[in-house]
Amino acid sequence: MYKLRSVDIWDTLLRRTCHPEAIKLSVAKHVFLLFNDRLANATSDQWELYRKRLAVEREVGRRSTLAGHDDEYSLLDVCREWLESVLAISDSEVAAELAEELVEFELSLELECSYVDREISEFLKRHPAEKTIYLSDFYMPASMVARLLQAKGVRELVPDGFVSCDVKQNKRSGGLFLHAHKSLGVRPEHHLHVGDNLYSDVEVARRLGVAAVHFSPPPAGELRCRHEIAFGSREALFEHLAAETENLAIRETSADSPSRSAAFRAGVRAAPLFLGFCLFVAERAILDKVDRLFFLSQEGEFFHRVFATVFPQNALSGLPLPESSALAVSRLSTFSASLVEKIGVDELMLVWRLQWQQRVSTLFQILGLDASDFSELLSSLKISTNELLVHPEDDPRVRQLLDSEIFRQAALRECGKRRTLLSLYLQERGFTGQRKIGVVDIGWRGTIQDNLARIYPSTQFAGYYLGLRSFLNAQQSNVEKLAYGPDEQNGSFTELFDSFEPLEVICSSATGSTEGYDLIQEMAVPVKSIHATAEKPGFPQHFQDGVVFAAQQWGPVLLQYAVMSSEMRAIGMRIWEHLTRSPPEGLVQTFLEVPQHDVFGFGGYFDRGRPPSIRQLLVGVFNRKVRNDVILYIRKTQWVPAIEHNAKVSKIHRLILRLLFSLAHEYKLRKIKHQKQK
C-alpha cells in the first residue's frame, strides 16, 4: 500500500456539465449585465470581456514566472485586475471588494455546474493508500476547493490537498508534486497519483518517480469532446440542441394524432426564435433596471410561458429578474381609458393614422358606446352604422358627430368608467406605484404601451417587442421601445414584415382578446372575446406546447454557455422567414379558418379565407365602395401562402391576387421610404 494517494480534481474527481471556459464566459456576461453603464468600452460584449480576462490571466502568470515561480495566478488577483481594466476603476479598495463578490459568484457557478464522477469511487478502491489528498492545477485557493468538495459530498474522501495557485507551482512543471512530497515528508516511490491528463498527471508524475494511473472513462471523454465542440462554435451548439430536441419530440408525440404531432414538432423547430426573444427581454430588463415585467395578452401569455420555462429561478447570469406576469390588456381595453379630458379628431387620429378605414359602428365600439343609442343623431348626419369610412378625419359628417355635445359627453362618461375599471385591474396586478415598467408583446407599433403611458405619465415604460413597425404617432417622453427582430426604425430585417400576420396566429392565446373589465365582488375581472373556431385546441396551442417543450431542453444549456440574445438573432430571423414563406400546412389552415378580430377597423371578425371574387376585383376599378372592400382585404391578407393553399381560389384568381399583393407591397415600401425622407 502506498503512503500517499493524490487525486486530480477536474475531470477526475469532479466533472462539469459544460465546458470549463463556459464558466468564465458566464462570469463575463454577469459583469456585462451588472456593470454595463460603467464599462470603459461601451461597445464591449461578454466575449470581449472574456478575452480581456484571459489576457489578464496571461499577464499575471507572466509576472509569476519572472518572480521565479510557475505561470500561476489566483482567481481573486485576476478578478481585481480585470475589473480595474474593464471598468476603469482607480480605487483599489473598490476593485478588491467587487473582485471578492465576483469570486463568490464564480464559485456558485462551479457548484451549480459540477458533479462527482460516477466511477471514481470504485476506481480508487482498486488503488488504496494510507492517506489521500487532492492535487489540482486550478486558480481557486484550497479554502474554496474545500467548500466545493464539501458541497459535493467528497470531503471525507479527500479532506485536504494542494492547489497550484496557492503554492505557485503546478503539475505541468512537476513543482506541485515536489511541494507535496516536501510538505508531507513522502518519497516519490511511496506516492500514487490518479488523474486524467496524460502529460501533467501521468508523464510528469512518472518522470519524478511517482506511480501514476490514468483515469479517463470512455463516456466521460466523449462528453468532454462534445463540450469542446459546443463551446467552440455557437452554430455547433445550436445544431446539437436542435437535433437532440427533435429526437426527444418524436418520442414525446409518438402516441399523438398526426396533426398534433406535426404542430408540436413545428414548434420545437421554431423554438430558437422565441428563446432568443426571451433572452433579449431578460437582458434588457436587467440593463434597463425595470421594476416589474408584464407580458401583454394575447401573445404575451405564450411568451410568458416560454420566459418562465427558460428562467425557472427568475434569474439570469446570477442576477435577479424583475417579477413578471401576464397582463390581460388590449388596444380596445386601454385606448378609451386613456382618453379623459377631450375626445375629438386629434385624439382619434391616434387610431386613424393606423386604421384609415373604419366602420361607423367601430368608432362607437372603441369608445364603449352603442351606435343604436345615437340613431337619431346619425340619421340627421346621414351616416349609416355599417358604413365603411375612408380617412374619417376628412369626413365633415364625422367632425359634426364629434362636435355634438350629446356624443361628446356620453363618450367622456364611458371613457371615465373604463379608465376606473382598468386602473383597478392594473392596481390588483401590481402595476401601479412602479418607477419603471417593462412590457412585452409581439409588436407591431406598441400602441398598448402608448395607451398605458398616457394613463400613467409619471411612470417610465420600456417596451420589448418581437418586431416594430415605423411609428405613425408621436412618441411620449416616458416611452422607450426596442425590437428583437425586424425594426423599421433602423432598417433591420424589415423584409420580414412582408408577412408578419402568421406570427400573430401561432402566438395567439386560446383565452381570446380582452374587451374590457367587469366589476365582480369589488374586483376588476377581464372580459374576453374569442371566436367559436378558436375555442378548441388547434395548431397554435400544439405549436406553443412544442416551443415550451424545446425551452425545457434548450434553456439550461443556453444559460450555462452564457448565450446572449444577439447570438440567436440570425437563426431566429431565418426561422421567421421559413415560417412565413414555407409554412406548415396547419398554420395556413388556421390562418384561413380562424377570422381576424379587427376591432379598430372593419369591426368584428374579418374572414381571411374569403378573398374578393374576380368580379369584385374588376368592379372595384370603377366602384369606390367595392374598391374599399378590396383594399381592406389586401391590407389584412398580404400573405401569399394563404392564397396558394386556398382551395376556393382558381389559378387565374390566384394570379390576380398575387399581382395585387405585389403592388401593395411596392406601395408600402415607397411609403416607408417617403416617411424616412420626411
XYZ file of C-alpha atoms in Angstrom:
678
model
C 0.000 0.000 0.000
C 1.211 3.478 -0.930
C 1.685 6.046 1.821
C 0.151 8.804 -0.276
C -2.570 8.795 -2.903
C -3.285 12.076 -4.669
C -6.266 12.687 -6.918
C -6.766 15.332 -9.581
C -9.985 17.293 -9.170
C -11.367 18.333 -12.542
C -12.321 15.571 -14.979
C -11.231 13.021 -12.388
C -12.911 13.536 -9.047
C -15.394 16.130 -10.335
C -16.818 16.866 -13.760
C -18.684 19.797 -15.217
C -21.936 19.799 -17.148
C -20.387 22.316 -19.555
C -17.025 23.372 -20.920
C -14.811 24.901 -18.176
C -14.371 28.103 -20.194
C -18.149 28.498 -20.224
C -17.868 29.289 -16.514
C -15.538 32.195 -17.276
C -17.794 33.367 -20.091
C -20.767 33.298 -17.708
C -18.841 35.498 -15.290
C -18.071 37.859 -18.166
C -21.770 38.034 -19.034
C -22.518 38.725 -15.371
C -20.082 41.669 -15.458
C -21.544 42.883 -18.766
C -25.095 42.963 -17.402
C -24.319 44.192 -13.890
C -21.809 46.926 -14.768
C -22.914 47.784 -18.293
C -23.221 51.503 -17.590
C -19.703 51.520 -16.069
C -17.795 49.694 -18.819
C -14.720 51.561 -20.004
C -15.553 50.471 -23.552
C -19.258 50.927 -24.140
C -19.199 48.604 -27.165
C -17.868 45.637 -25.203
C -19.835 42.399 -25.148
C -19.385 39.318 -22.984
C -16.901 37.770 -25.434
C -14.646 40.819 -25.396
C -14.772 40.906 -21.598
C -13.935 37.194 -21.527
C -10.925 37.720 -23.813
C -9.716 40.575 -21.604
C -9.875 38.261 -18.618
C -7.716 35.718 -20.455
C -5.235 38.482 -21.206
C -5.094 39.397 -17.506
C -4.541 35.727 -16.619
C -1.609 35.563 -19.014
C -0.118 38.768 -17.650
C -0.395 37.709 -14.000
C 1.063 34.331 -14.932
C 3.931 36.041 -16.773
C 4.754 38.106 -13.713
C 4.755 34.925 -11.624
C 7.355 33.312 -13.888
C 9.517 36.441 -13.740
C 9.442 36.076 -9.942
C 10.830 32.541 -10.258
C 7.545 30.611 -9.967
C 5.347 28.751 -12.429
C 2.881 30.772 -14.519
C 0.185 30.605 -11.876
C -2.449 33.125 -10.811
C -5.181 33.291 -8.215
C -8.780 33.987 -9.165
C -9.007 36.920 -6.753
C -5.943 38.659 -8.223
C -7.210 38.122 -11.780
C -10.698 39.430 -10.992
C -9.310 42.523 -9.272
C -7.031 43.466 -12.183
C -9.691 42.507 -14.713
C -12.311 44.754 -13.132
C -9.826 47.592 -12.796
C -9.234 47.295 -16.533
C -12.748 46.838 -17.968
C -14.458 49.204 -15.516
C -11.636 51.744 -15.367
C -11.623 51.631 -11.547
C -8.907 53.733 -9.948
C -9.798 52.923 -6.330
C -8.040 49.655 -5.450
C -10.257 49.071 -2.403
C -13.399 49.274 -4.539
C -11.870 46.899 -7.088
C -10.893 44.449 -4.341
C -14.398 44.473 -2.862
C -16.033 43.887 -6.245
C -13.494 41.170 -7.033
C -14.386 39.274 -3.867
C -18.052 39.339 -4.867
C -17.159 38.113 -8.349
C -15.061 35.264 -6.976
C -18.010 34.112 -4.874
C -20.238 34.222 -7.942
C -17.797 32.095 -9.915
C -17.698 29.555 -7.091
C -21.508 29.414 -7.161
C -21.320 28.594 -10.870
C -18.829 25.815 -10.232
C -21.129 24.414 -7.559
C -24.089 24.600 -9.927
C -22.339 23.031 -12.923
C -20.299 20.245 -11.305
C -20.932 16.692 -10.148
C -18.925 13.754 -8.780
C -17.635 11.302 -11.366
C -19.765 8.162 -11.243
C -16.820 5.735 -11.428
C -14.083 7.424 -9.392
C -15.061 5.948 -6.016
C -14.852 2.328 -7.222
C -11.719 3.121 -9.201
C -9.922 4.475 -6.130
C -10.799 1.377 -4.137
C -8.556 -0.576 -6.509
C -5.651 1.773 -5.682
C -5.541 2.087 -1.858
C -3.176 4.249 0.188
C -2.682 5.319 3.766
C -3.535 8.971 3.051
C -5.500 10.656 0.259
C -5.203 14.262 -0.854
C -6.061 16.270 -3.956
C -3.522 17.876 -6.291
C -5.006 20.356 -8.715
C -3.804 22.897 -11.228
C -6.518 25.416 -10.506
C -6.926 29.125 -9.819
C -9.248 28.819 -6.814
C -7.475 28.547 -3.422
C -7.695 25.454 -1.231
C -10.237 27.157 1.045
C -12.684 27.462 -1.870
C -11.881 23.976 -3.169
C -12.758 22.653 0.294
C -16.187 24.300 0.077
C -16.685 22.783 -3.351
C -15.738 19.276 -2.205
C -17.869 19.618 0.927
C -20.905 20.602 -1.158
C -20.379 17.588 -3.427
C -20.067 15.185 -0.525
C -16.464 14.027 -1.179
C -14.632 15.976 1.517
C -14.160 12.810 3.574
C -12.582 11.055 0.593
C -10.124 13.902 0.013
C -10.110 16.023 3.194
C -7.309 18.338 2.043
C -4.668 18.867 -0.601
C -2.740 21.410 -2.626
C -3.774 23.827 -5.351
C -1.309 25.323 -7.816
C -2.440 28.939 -7.298
C -1.641 28.715 -3.556
C 1.947 27.475 -3.930
C 2.628 28.998 -7.375
C 3.790 25.605 -8.618
C 1.828 23.301 -10.912
C 1.761 19.686 -12.032
C 2.851 20.591 -15.564
C 6.289 21.604 -14.281
C 6.331 18.910 -11.594
C 6.632 21.573 -8.909
C 3.285 20.750 -7.273
C 4.296 17.094 -6.843
C 7.606 18.129 -5.285
C 5.796 20.555 -2.972
C 3.504 17.769 -1.777
C 6.436 15.458 -1.135
C 8.287 18.078 0.868
C 5.239 19.241 2.825
C 4.107 15.730 3.757
C 7.536 14.091 4.045
C 6.744 11.452 1.424
C 9.174 9.984 -1.098
C 8.068 9.769 -4.771
C 8.124 5.959 -4.824
C 5.577 5.936 -1.967
C 3.217 8.212 -3.878
C 0.376 7.160 -6.214
C -1.338 9.835 -8.355
C -4.638 9.496 -10.244
C -5.618 11.974 -12.962
C -6.995 12.436 -16.465
C -4.257 14.452 -18.194
C -1.751 12.213 -19.942
C 1.003 14.805 -19.640
C 0.708 16.590 -16.288
C -0.989 13.771 -14.368
C 0.868 10.791 -15.882
C 4.037 11.580 -17.818
C 5.378 14.279 -15.493
C 4.473 12.289 -12.372
C 6.226 9.145 -13.619
C 9.280 11.161 -14.619
C 9.534 12.193 -10.943
C 9.235 8.575 -9.774
C 5.551 8.806 -8.816
C 3.302 5.854 -9.654
C 0.721 7.460 -11.935
C -2.583 5.947 -13.049
C -4.510 7.425 -15.956
C -8.250 7.853 -15.296
C -10.395 8.631 -18.328
C -13.560 6.518 -18.743
C -14.691 6.481 -22.417
C -18.127 8.055 -21.799
C -16.538 10.944 -19.921
C -14.064 11.506 -22.722
C -16.839 11.638 -25.289
C -18.753 14.125 -23.160
C -15.679 16.328 -22.854
C -15.309 16.318 -26.654
C -18.930 17.427 -27.026
C -18.286 20.244 -24.556
C -15.273 21.333 -26.623
C -17.377 21.492 -29.779
C -20.261 23.245 -28.024
C -18.068 25.996 -26.601
C -16.026 26.397 -29.767
C -18.985 27.193 -32.040
C -22.402 28.658 -31.329
C -23.624 27.164 -34.595
C -22.476 23.707 -33.474
C -24.131 24.221 -30.082
C -27.451 25.216 -31.659
C -27.322 22.366 -34.196
C -26.694 19.841 -31.418
C -29.556 21.192 -29.310
C -31.916 21.241 -32.303
C -31.130 17.628 -33.273
C -31.344 16.353 -29.703
C -34.631 18.150 -29.042
C -36.134 16.975 -32.335
C -35.399 13.350 -31.393
C -36.966 13.848 -27.972
C -40.026 15.449 -29.588
C -40.515 12.456 -31.877
C -40.694 10.190 -28.839
C -42.841 12.675 -26.937
C -45.514 12.758 -29.682
C -45.357 9.130 -30.793
C -48.870 8.439 -29.489
C -50.389 11.742 -30.648
C -52.536 12.380 -33.698
C -50.630 13.287 -36.893
C -51.936 16.879 -36.792
C -50.893 17.483 -33.179
C -47.527 15.812 -33.699
C -46.831 17.952 -36.782
C -47.778 21.177 -34.976
C -45.814 20.217 -31.848
C -42.668 19.413 -33.833
C -43.071 22.616 -35.856
C -42.988 24.468 -32.538
C -39.878 22.563 -31.477
C -38.079 23.571 -34.676
C -39.204 27.208 -34.372
C -38.277 27.483 -30.688
C -34.926 29.339 -31.131
C -36.832 32.407 -32.388
C -38.809 32.653 -29.141
C -35.940 31.556 -26.893
C -33.753 34.332 -28.295
C -36.589 36.804 -27.759
C -36.966 35.741 -24.107
C -33.203 36.126 -23.590
C -33.496 39.599 -25.120
C -36.320 40.516 -22.730
C -34.367 39.272 -19.704
C -31.166 41.065 -20.720
C -32.965 44.331 -21.384
C -34.949 44.095 -18.121
C -31.656 43.971 -16.215
C -29.895 46.610 -18.312
C -32.886 48.963 -18.182
C -33.417 48.329 -14.450
C -37.172 47.778 -14.745
C -39.140 47.141 -11.559
C -41.833 44.856 -12.989
C -42.276 42.963 -16.225
C -45.688 42.467 -17.828
C -46.445 40.263 -20.826
C -49.390 41.722 -22.703
C -52.145 39.457 -23.968
C -52.918 37.899 -26.334
C -49.448 36.828 -27.478
C -47.882 37.737 -24.148
C -49.453 34.728 -22.442
C -47.462 32.404 -24.706
C -44.289 34.472 -24.375
C -44.582 34.360 -20.586
C -44.883 30.552 -20.650
C -41.620 30.363 -22.575
C -39.960 33.011 -20.380
C -40.888 31.196 -17.157
C -39.573 27.922 -18.620
C -36.216 29.399 -19.634
C -35.787 31.202 -16.290
C -37.280 28.873 -13.649
C -35.245 30.602 -10.919
C -36.186 34.040 -12.280
C -32.517 34.929 -12.650
C -30.036 35.466 -15.480
C -26.271 35.187 -15.021
C -26.628 35.338 -11.256
C -28.747 38.499 -11.393
C -32.395 38.580 -10.273
C -35.005 39.299 -12.917
C -37.952 41.546 -12.062
C -41.175 39.856 -11.059
C -43.158 39.033 -14.190
C -46.725 38.080 -15.092
C -49.193 38.079 -17.945
C -51.458 41.127 -18.195
C -54.932 40.961 -19.762
C -54.954 44.172 -21.785
C -55.578 45.080 -25.406
C -55.748 48.119 -27.649
C -59.504 48.153 -27.116
C -59.391 47.847 -23.317
C -56.760 50.582 -22.942
C -57.481 53.121 -25.705
C -60.736 54.624 -24.483
C -59.420 54.505 -20.902
C -56.511 56.705 -21.995
C -58.878 59.485 -23.156
C -60.066 61.682 -20.310
C -60.318 65.387 -20.943
C -61.226 65.560 -24.623
C -62.436 63.351 -27.463
C -62.006 64.898 -30.867
C -60.221 64.473 -34.166
C -56.770 64.910 -32.611
C -57.383 62.130 -30.080
C -58.943 59.745 -32.605
C -56.087 60.329 -35.033
C -54.139 58.024 -32.696
C -56.326 55.305 -34.223
C -56.974 56.697 -37.683
C -53.312 57.036 -38.585
C -53.131 53.263 -38.164
C -56.652 52.415 -39.404
C -57.635 54.812 -42.162
C -60.621 52.585 -42.981
C -63.152 52.304 -40.169
C -66.794 51.350 -39.892
C -69.040 53.832 -38.114
C -70.138 51.146 -35.648
C -66.467 50.537 -34.827
C -65.962 54.198 -33.920
C -68.695 53.870 -31.291
C -67.441 50.483 -30.112
C -63.883 51.625 -29.369
C -65.322 54.407 -27.196
C -67.557 51.975 -25.328
C -70.758 53.269 -26.881
C -73.681 51.562 -28.632
C -74.345 53.193 -32.002
C -78.063 52.345 -31.762
C -78.372 54.800 -28.856
C -77.460 57.601 -31.293
C -79.627 56.573 -34.239
C -81.428 59.922 -34.402
C -78.158 61.858 -34.420
C -76.619 59.567 -37.046
C -79.731 59.842 -39.205
C -79.573 63.619 -39.111
C -75.948 63.447 -40.239
C -76.817 60.902 -42.957
C -74.391 58.321 -41.525
C -75.117 54.608 -41.610
C -73.724 52.498 -38.737
C -72.491 49.919 -41.270
C -70.771 52.469 -43.489
C -67.045 51.982 -44.050
C -65.392 55.362 -43.631
C -62.215 56.131 -45.575
C -60.000 58.677 -43.815
C -62.693 59.566 -41.228
C -60.802 62.699 -40.205
C -61.621 64.219 -43.611
C -65.341 63.458 -43.438
C -67.328 66.570 -42.355
C -70.109 64.347 -41.009
C -67.670 62.706 -38.603
C -66.452 66.094 -37.413
C -70.052 67.144 -36.782
C -70.598 63.949 -34.815
C -67.560 64.624 -32.646
C -68.689 68.214 -32.077
C -72.080 67.015 -30.849
C -72.445 67.695 -27.131
C -74.579 64.578 -26.661
C -71.985 62.349 -28.257
C -69.018 64.013 -26.569
C -70.455 63.863 -23.042
C -71.553 60.237 -23.435
C -68.115 59.267 -24.729
C -66.308 61.066 -21.900
C -68.509 59.372 -19.284
C -67.889 55.929 -20.736
C -64.143 56.534 -21.120
C -64.004 57.602 -17.483
C -65.776 54.414 -16.387
C -63.389 52.301 -18.428
C -60.404 54.094 -17.008
C -61.608 53.447 -13.451
C -62.048 49.725 -14.116
C -58.715 49.420 -15.947
C -56.900 51.267 -13.161
C -58.444 48.934 -10.582
C -57.366 45.871 -12.582
C -53.833 47.191 -13.010
C -53.595 48.014 -9.317
C -54.662 44.467 -8.451
C -51.920 43.127 -10.733
C -49.182 45.184 -9.054
C -48.901 47.612 -11.947
C -49.187 50.874 -10.051
C -46.542 52.514 -7.885
C -43.629 51.335 -10.056
C -40.821 53.622 -11.188
C -40.191 51.764 -14.425
C -42.282 49.059 -16.035
C -41.270 46.703 -18.818
C -43.969 45.483 -21.198
C -43.555 42.559 -23.584
C -45.613 41.988 -26.711
C -45.306 40.709 -30.256
C -45.449 44.266 -31.700
C -46.011 45.944 -34.131
C -46.206 49.628 -33.174
C -46.555 49.326 -29.399
C -49.903 51.105 -29.161
C -50.971 49.355 -25.934
C -47.801 50.663 -24.329
C -48.649 54.147 -25.661
C -52.114 53.956 -24.092
C -50.751 52.851 -20.723
C -48.101 55.560 -20.823
C -50.788 58.223 -21.293
C -52.682 56.902 -18.274
C -49.521 56.826 -16.112
C -47.380 59.762 -17.307
C -45.075 59.649 -14.269
C -44.092 56.014 -14.923
C -41.378 55.087 -17.394
C -42.313 52.338 -19.854
C -39.787 50.138 -21.652
C -41.346 48.031 -24.389
C -39.749 44.826 -25.681
C -41.120 43.519 -28.960
C -40.528 40.714 -31.397
C -40.797 43.307 -34.166
C -41.557 47.013 -34.585
C -43.123 48.851 -37.491
C -42.437 52.530 -38.007
C -44.260 54.775 -35.543
C -47.146 56.757 -37.014
C -47.975 58.623 -33.812
C -45.709 60.922 -31.819
C -43.971 59.013 -29.022
C -44.344 60.179 -25.434
C -41.353 61.111 -23.309
C -41.985 58.241 -20.867
C -41.884 55.585 -23.613
C -38.973 53.556 -24.976
C -39.435 50.692 -27.452
C -36.946 48.066 -28.562
C -37.280 45.239 -31.085
C -35.518 41.899 -31.017
C -36.241 41.175 -34.668
C -37.319 43.362 -37.590
C -37.328 47.066 -36.818
C -38.388 49.677 -39.350
C -36.812 52.403 -37.210
C -33.296 51.225 -38.066
C -33.989 49.120 -41.156
C -33.015 45.738 -39.664
C -34.704 42.616 -41.105
C -37.549 44.760 -42.461
C -38.169 42.348 -45.342
C -39.742 40.016 -42.771
C -42.628 42.460 -42.424
C -43.833 41.278 -45.822
C -45.583 38.553 -43.833
C -45.994 39.042 -40.106
C -49.648 38.039 -39.684
C -48.806 34.299 -39.392
C -46.702 35.098 -36.316
C -49.810 36.537 -34.667
C -51.688 33.320 -35.430
C -49.149 30.941 -33.881
C -48.542 33.163 -30.830
C -52.176 33.952 -30.025
C -53.819 32.898 -26.794
C -56.621 30.358 -26.585
C -58.312 32.583 -23.982
C -59.134 35.287 -26.536
C -58.666 39.052 -26.539
C -59.563 41.440 -23.727
C -62.527 43.723 -24.476
C -62.831 45.393 -21.082
C -63.390 44.683 -17.405
C -66.362 43.879 -15.180
C -66.584 44.704 -11.502
C -67.273 41.441 -9.646
C -67.124 41.406 -5.842
C -65.103 44.636 -5.878
C -62.520 43.140 -8.253
C -61.937 44.082 -11.882
C -62.254 40.918 -13.966
C -61.155 40.894 -17.644
C -63.903 40.328 -20.199
C -62.595 38.137 -23.020
C -63.790 37.663 -26.587
C -62.969 34.564 -28.593
C -64.332 33.301 -31.891
C -66.015 29.887 -31.855
C -63.498 28.465 -34.352
C -60.607 29.263 -31.995
C -62.096 27.758 -28.832
C -60.915 24.180 -29.326
C -57.172 23.353 -29.169
C -55.648 23.567 -32.606
C -52.405 24.278 -34.408
C -51.393 27.360 -32.345
C -51.783 25.590 -28.982
C -49.926 22.452 -30.111
C -47.236 24.619 -31.716
C -46.796 26.577 -28.490
C -46.579 23.339 -26.487
C -43.724 22.328 -28.783
C -41.903 25.615 -28.173
C -42.247 25.220 -24.391
C -41.031 21.606 -24.630
C -37.963 22.789 -26.550
C -37.396 25.551 -23.999
C -37.089 22.894 -21.308
C -34.234 21.284 -23.266
C -32.515 24.424 -24.572
C -32.928 26.711 -21.559
C -30.394 25.206 -19.127
C -27.755 24.876 -21.843
C -28.214 28.436 -23.103
C -27.763 29.722 -19.550
C -24.748 27.514 -18.822
C -22.999 28.567 -22.016
C -23.787 32.256 -21.414
C -25.541 32.666 -24.758
C -26.657 36.235 -25.485
C -29.842 37.000 -27.397
C -27.812 38.672 -30.153
C -26.121 35.332 -30.844
C -29.522 33.761 -31.570
C -30.928 36.598 -33.655
C -29.724 35.313 -37.043
C -31.148 31.825 -36.553
C -34.342 33.344 -35.183
C -34.849 35.528 -38.234
C -34.235 32.545 -40.536
C -36.959 30.694 -38.661
C -39.329 33.666 -39.047
C -38.655 33.707 -42.777
C -39.162 29.946 -43.071
C -42.433 30.043 -41.121
C -43.885 32.697 -43.396
C -42.547 31.512 -46.764
C -42.691 27.732 -46.298
C -45.301 27.432 -43.528
C -46.580 24.192 -42.014
C -49.902 23.152 -43.500
C -51.645 23.527 -40.148
C -50.575 27.171 -39.893
C -52.058 28.061 -43.280
C -55.314 26.271 -42.498
C -55.613 28.062 -39.161
C -54.897 31.392 -40.836
C -57.722 30.770 -43.327
C -60.230 29.237 -40.910
C -59.907 31.479 -37.836
C -61.163 35.010 -38.566
C -59.128 38.017 -37.511
C -60.619 40.134 -34.738
C -60.419 43.559 -36.380
C -61.679 45.762 -33.569
C -60.459 49.165 -34.773
C -61.117 48.980 -38.498
C -63.521 46.551 -40.114
C -65.262 45.828 -36.852
C -65.983 42.343 -35.607
C -64.260 39.388 -37.237
C -62.631 39.530 -40.658
C -62.715 36.303 -42.723
C -59.291 35.957 -44.368
C -60.354 32.760 -46.101
C -62.829 34.562 -48.395
C -60.956 36.781 -50.845
C -62.824 39.160 -53.171
C -64.079 37.385 -56.284
C -62.666 38.134 -59.728
C -65.844 40.069 -60.467
C -65.376 42.200 -57.342
C -61.754 42.851 -58.278
C -62.850 44.124 -61.696
C -65.820 46.135 -60.411
C -63.562 47.672 -57.776
C -61.714 49.555 -60.508
C -64.812 51.682 -61.049
C -66.843 51.361 -57.838
C -65.400 53.107 -54.797
C -67.294 51.054 -52.203
C -66.208 47.740 -53.723
C -62.682 49.098 -54.172
C -62.500 49.930 -50.461
C -63.562 46.367 -49.618
C -60.828 45.007 -51.911
C -58.231 47.299 -50.335
C -59.363 46.186 -46.875
C -58.832 42.530 -47.810
C -55.384 43.213 -49.271
C -54.341 45.179 -46.187
C -55.460 42.335 -43.934
C -54.146 39.415 -46.015
C -50.818 40.129 -47.703
C -49.611 36.561 -47.248
C -49.039 34.631 -50.460
C -49.290 31.104 -48.950
C -52.797 31.999 -47.783
C -53.979 32.173 -51.396
C -51.668 29.441 -52.686
C -53.245 26.921 -50.286
C -56.812 28.228 -50.555
C -58.830 25.548 -52.367
C -61.583 28.088 -53.137
C -59.282 30.158 -55.357
C -58.734 29.302 -59.039
C -55.375 29.667 -60.800
C -56.393 32.888 -62.569
C -57.904 34.289 -59.380
C -54.713 33.396 -57.506
C -52.571 35.106 -60.144
C -54.578 38.338 -59.899
C -54.380 38.346 -56.098
C -50.626 37.750 -56.162
C -50.247 40.705 -58.534
C -52.283 42.917 -56.190
C -50.204 41.740 -53.230
C -47.022 42.689 -55.100
C -48.390 46.136 -55.950
C -49.457 46.668 -52.331
C -46.008 45.625 -51.139
C -44.310 48.036 -53.527
C -46.627 50.823 -52.418
C -45.807 50.100 -48.777
C -42.052 50.231 -49.447
C -42.392 53.560 -51.240
C -44.488 54.952 -48.417
C -41.917 53.890 -45.798
C -39.133 55.426 -47.879
C -41.092 58.669 -48.201
C -41.704 58.808 -44.427
C -37.983 58.358 -43.741
C -37.111 61.152 -46.156
C -39.542 63.476 -44.367
